[in-house]
Amino acid sequence: MASRQFATFEVDGQLFGVEVHTVQEVLSYNEYTPVPLAPPAVGGLFNLRGQVIAAVDLRVQLGLARQALQGPVMNVILRGDGEPVSLLVDKIGEVVDLDDDTFEPPPDTLSGPTRELVVGTFKLDGRLMLALDVNQAVDTYRATH
């Protein structure tokens, strides 16, 4: 039986996951440089060992209120097409092994911006994990056009 590993995290109490192979690292960071005229979902930029990383606020991508960038904020740094991009999340979860046969399409009740970002779901111990489309999640122009 085929399985995949997902790195999990929470935003506004909802459990999300991305496939582990898309994750470069997970870290807490607290100094972001604002980006004037950037799309609303761009939380800022930060320097990670000499590399400038754009931080995308997943709350904004999901249609929620912007995250306050005061104090340490959790980042899931994803390997994008070329440059790494960070997703700002509320809480980091764990890495889970999930069987492909437990994958289900997004529920019909899922609507709005969240539906555009979710490729499917997995049931985990009484919770529903929404599997994110990494490319859609970091596409800051998606919400503005």
C-alpha atoms as a printed R data frame, in Angstrom:
    type eleno elety resid chain resno       x      y      z
1   ATOM     1    CA   MET     A     1   0.000  0.000  0.000
2   ATOM     2    CA   ALA     A     2   1.434  3.347 -1.045
3   ATOM     3    CA   SER     A     3   1.778  6.088  1.523
4   ATOM     4    CA   ARG     A     4   3.037  9.658  1.713
5   ATOM     5    CA   GLN     A     5   4.470 11.767  4.491
6   ATOM     6    CA   PHE     A     6   2.910 15.117  5.318
7   ATOM     7    CA   ALA     A     7   4.228 17.955  7.478
8   ATOM     8    CA   THR     A     8   1.233 19.310  9.395
9   ATOM     9    CA   PHE     A     9   0.427 22.731 10.813
10  ATOM    10    CA   GLU     A    10  -2.556 24.753 11.978
11  ATOM    11    CA   VAL     A    11  -4.119 27.997 10.849
12  ATOM    12    CA   ASP     A    12  -7.129 29.328 12.759
13  ATOM    13    CA   GLY     A    13  -7.597 25.940 14.440
14  ATOM    14    CA   GLN     A    14  -7.774 24.007 11.143
15  ATOM    15    CA   LEU     A    15  -5.197 21.285 10.434
16  ATOM    16    CA   PHE     A    16  -3.355 21.537  7.118
17  ATOM    17    CA   GLY     A    17  -0.576 19.500  5.579
18  ATOM    18    CA   VAL     A    18   1.941 19.600  2.752
19  ATOM    19    CA   GLU     A    19   3.959 16.701  1.431
20  ATOM    20    CA   VAL     A    20   7.275 16.486  3.281
21  ATOM    21    CA   HIS     A    21   9.346 16.522  0.088
22  ATOM    22    CA   THR     A    22   8.122 20.111 -0.551
23  ATOM    23    CA   VAL     A    23   9.409 21.353  2.831
24  ATOM    24    CA   GLN     A    24  12.919 22.742  3.193
25  ATOM    25    CA   GLU     A    25  12.633 23.467  6.904
26  ATOM    26    CA   VAL     A    26  10.400 24.722  9.703
27  ATOM    27    CA   LEU     A    27  11.426 27.575 11.972
28  ATOM    28    CA   SER     A    28  10.319 30.416 14.175
29  ATOM    29    CA   TYR     A    29  11.371 33.902 13.099
30  ATOM    30    CA   ASN     A    30  10.586 37.378 14.368
31  ATOM    31    CA   GLU     A    31  12.145 40.051 12.127
32  ATOM    32    CA   TYR     A    32  10.315 40.700  8.871
33  ATOM    33    CA   THR     A    33  10.916 43.541  6.432
34  ATOM    34    CA   PRO     A    34   7.712 44.989  4.964
35  ATOM    35    CA   VAL     A    35   7.375 45.007  1.166
36  ATOM    36    CA   PRO     A    36   5.684 48.215 -0.045
37  ATOM    37    CA   LEU     A    37   3.047 47.733 -2.771
38  ATOM    38    CA   ALA     A    38   3.192 43.932 -2.428
39  ATOM    39    CA   PRO     A    39  -0.015 41.868 -2.560
40  ATOM    40    CA   PRO     A    40  -1.791 41.678  0.838
41  ATOM    41    CA   ALA     A    41  -0.730 38.061  1.400
42  ATOM    42    CA   VAL     A    42   2.979 38.966  1.423
43  ATOM    43    CA   GLY     A    43   3.822 39.216  5.113
44  ATOM    44    CA   GLY     A    44   7.344 40.471  4.461
45  ATOM    45    CA   LEU     A    45  10.866 39.338  3.736
46  ATOM    46    CA   PHE     A    46  13.486 37.850  6.033
47  ATOM    47    CA   ASN     A    47  17.098 36.806  5.786
48  ATOM    48    CA   LEU     A    48  17.755 33.111  6.284
49  ATOM    49    CA   ARG     A    49  21.496 32.435  6.378
50  ATOM    50    CA   GLY     A    50  22.152 34.993  3.641
51  ATOM    51    CA   GLN     A    51  19.143 34.085  1.497
52  ATOM    52    CA   VAL     A    52  16.179 36.478  1.266
53  ATOM    53    CA   ILE     A    53  12.915 34.593  1.782
54  ATOM    54    CA   ALA     A    54   9.429 35.922  1.017
55  ATOM    55    CA   ALA     A    55   6.908 35.124  3.751
56  ATOM    56    CA   VAL     A    56   3.344 34.447  2.552
57  ATOM    57    CA   ASP     A    57   0.660 34.821  5.211
58  ATOM    58    CA   LEU     A    58  -1.470 31.688  4.849
59  ATOM    59    CA   ARG     A    59  -4.217 33.355  6.904
60  ATOM    60    CA   VAL     A    60  -4.662 35.990  4.172
61  ATOM    61    CA   GLN     A    61  -4.563 33.317  1.459
62  ATOM    62    CA   LEU     A    62  -7.414 31.567  3.278
63  ATOM    63    CA   GLY     A    63  -9.507 34.752  3.482
64  ATOM    64    CA   LEU     A    64  -8.793 35.350  7.189
65  ATOM    65    CA   ALA     A    65  -7.409 38.376  9.032
66  ATOM    66    CA   ARG     A    66  -3.712 39.074  8.576
67  ATOM    67    CA   GLN     A    67  -1.323 37.620 11.144
68  ATOM    68    CA   ALA     A    68   0.293 40.114 13.521
69  ATOM    69    CA   LEU     A    69   4.018 39.856 12.887
70  ATOM    70    CA   GLN     A    70   4.971 40.702 16.447
71  ATOM    71    CA   GLY     A    71   7.260 38.290 18.208
72  ATOM    72    CA   PRO     A    72   8.170 34.853 16.888
73  ATOM    73    CA   VAL     A    73   6.028 33.570 14.014
74  ATOM    74    CA   MET     A    74   6.073 29.980 12.737
75  ATOM    75    CA   ASN     A    75   7.324 29.472  9.184
76  ATOM    76    CA   VAL     A    76   7.076 26.449  6.921
77  ATOM    77    CA   ILE     A    77   9.727 27.060  4.278
78  ATOM    78    CA   LEU     A    78   8.784 25.384  1.022
79  ATOM    79    CA   ARG     A    79  10.955 24.516 -1.937
80  ATOM    80    CA   GLY     A    80   9.250 26.511 -4.661
81  ATOM    81    CA   ASP     A    81   9.952 26.686 -8.368
82  ATOM    82    CA   GLY     A    82  13.463 28.050 -7.982
83  ATOM    83    CA   GLU     A    83  13.374 30.092 -4.775
84  ATOM    84    CA   PRO     A    84  12.213 28.930 -1.344
85  ATOM    85    CA   VAL     A    85   9.064 30.622 -0.016
86  ATOM    86    CA   SER     A    86   7.806 30.659  3.564
87  ATOM    87    CA   LEU     A    87   4.226 30.077  4.669
88  ATOM    88    CA   LEU     A    88   3.360 31.900  7.891
89  ATOM    89    CA   VAL     A    89   1.252 29.553 10.031
90  ATOM    90    CA   ASP     A    90  -0.183 29.639 13.558
91  ATOM    91    CA   LYS     A    91   1.222 26.379 14.912
92  ATOM    92    CA   ILE     A    92   3.515 23.611 13.698
93  ATOM    93    CA   GLY     A    93   2.263 20.037 13.954
94  ATOM    94    CA   GLU     A    94   4.056 16.786 13.267
95  ATOM    95    CA   VAL     A    95   5.064 14.642 10.331
96  ATOM    96    CA   VAL     A    96   2.508 11.932  9.616
97  ATOM    97    CA   ASP     A    97   2.509  8.895  7.309
98  ATOM    98    CA   LEU     A    98  -0.761  8.665  5.413
99  ATOM    99    CA   ASP     A    99  -1.997  5.871  3.154
100 ATOM   100    CA   ASP     A   100  -2.969  6.986 -0.337
101 ATOM   101    CA   ASP     A   101  -6.207  4.990 -0.114
102 ATOM   102    CA   THR     A   102  -7.427  7.263  2.728
103 ATOM   103    CA   PHE     A   103  -7.136 10.357  0.512
104 ATOM   104    CA   GLU     A   104 -10.482 11.967 -0.322
105 ATOM   105    CA   PRO     A   105 -11.394 14.909 -2.558
106 ATOM   106    CA   PRO     A   106 -12.201 18.222 -0.849
107 ATOM   107    CA   PRO     A   107 -15.653 18.116  0.790
108 ATOM   108    CA   ASP     A   108 -18.503 19.965 -0.912
109 ATOM   109    CA   THR     A   109 -18.878 22.071  2.232
110 ATOM   110    CA   LEU     A   110 -15.429 23.602  1.665
111 ATOM   111    CA   SER     A   111 -15.863 26.943 -0.083
112 ATOM   112    CA   GLY     A   112 -14.237 30.279 -0.740
113 ATOM   113    CA   PRO     A   113 -10.485 30.774 -0.949
114 ATOM   114    CA   THR     A   114  -9.793 27.614  1.064
115 ATOM   115    CA   ARG     A   115 -11.302 25.402 -1.643
116 ATOM   116    CA   GLU     A   116  -8.862 26.792 -4.224
117 ATOM   117    CA   LEU     A   117  -5.892 25.866 -2.025
118 ATOM   118    CA   VAL     A   118  -6.921 22.363 -0.976
119 ATOM   119    CA   VAL     A   119  -6.312 19.297 -3.155
120 ATOM   120    CA   GLY     A   120  -7.913 16.802 -0.792
121 ATOM   121    CA   THR     A   121  -8.376 15.557  2.749
122 ATOM   122    CA   PHE     A   122  -7.219 12.843  5.129
123 ATOM   123    CA   LYS     A   123  -8.982 11.809  8.337
124 ATOM   124    CA   LEU     A   124  -6.617 11.727 11.314
125 ATOM   125    CA   ASP     A   125  -7.768 10.615 14.776
126 ATOM   126    CA   GLY     A   126 -11.001 12.586 14.758
127 ATOM   127    CA   ARG     A   127  -9.577 15.535 12.817
128 ATOM   128    CA   LEU     A   128  -9.664 16.376  9.158
129 ATOM   129    CA   MET     A   129  -6.331 17.352  7.601
130 ATOM   130    CA   LEU     A   130  -6.626 19.507  4.508
131 ATOM   131    CA   ALA     A   131  -3.834 18.786  2.021
132 ATOM   132    CA   LEU     A   132  -2.623 22.049  0.471
133 ATOM   133    CA   ASP     A   133  -1.669 22.676 -3.127
134 ATOM   134    CA   VAL     A   134   1.745 24.223 -2.443
135 ATOM   135    CA   ASN     A   135   1.838 26.238 -5.673
136 ATOM   136    CA   GLN     A   136  -1.585 27.765 -5.035
137 ATOM   137    CA   ALA     A   137  -0.758 28.476 -1.381
138 ATOM   138    CA   VAL     A   138   2.273 30.606 -2.269
139 ATOM   139    CA   ASP     A   139   0.679 32.306 -5.297
140 ATOM   140    CA   THR     A   140   0.108 35.795 -3.883
141 ATOM   141    CA   TYR     A   141  -1.447 37.048 -7.128
142 ATOM   142    CA   ARG     A   142  -4.190 34.390 -7.026
143 ATOM   143    CA   ALA     A   143  -6.204 36.322 -4.426
144 ATOM   144    CA   THR     A   144  -5.827 39.686 -6.131
145 ATOM   145    CA   HIS     A   145  -6.831 38.688 -9.700
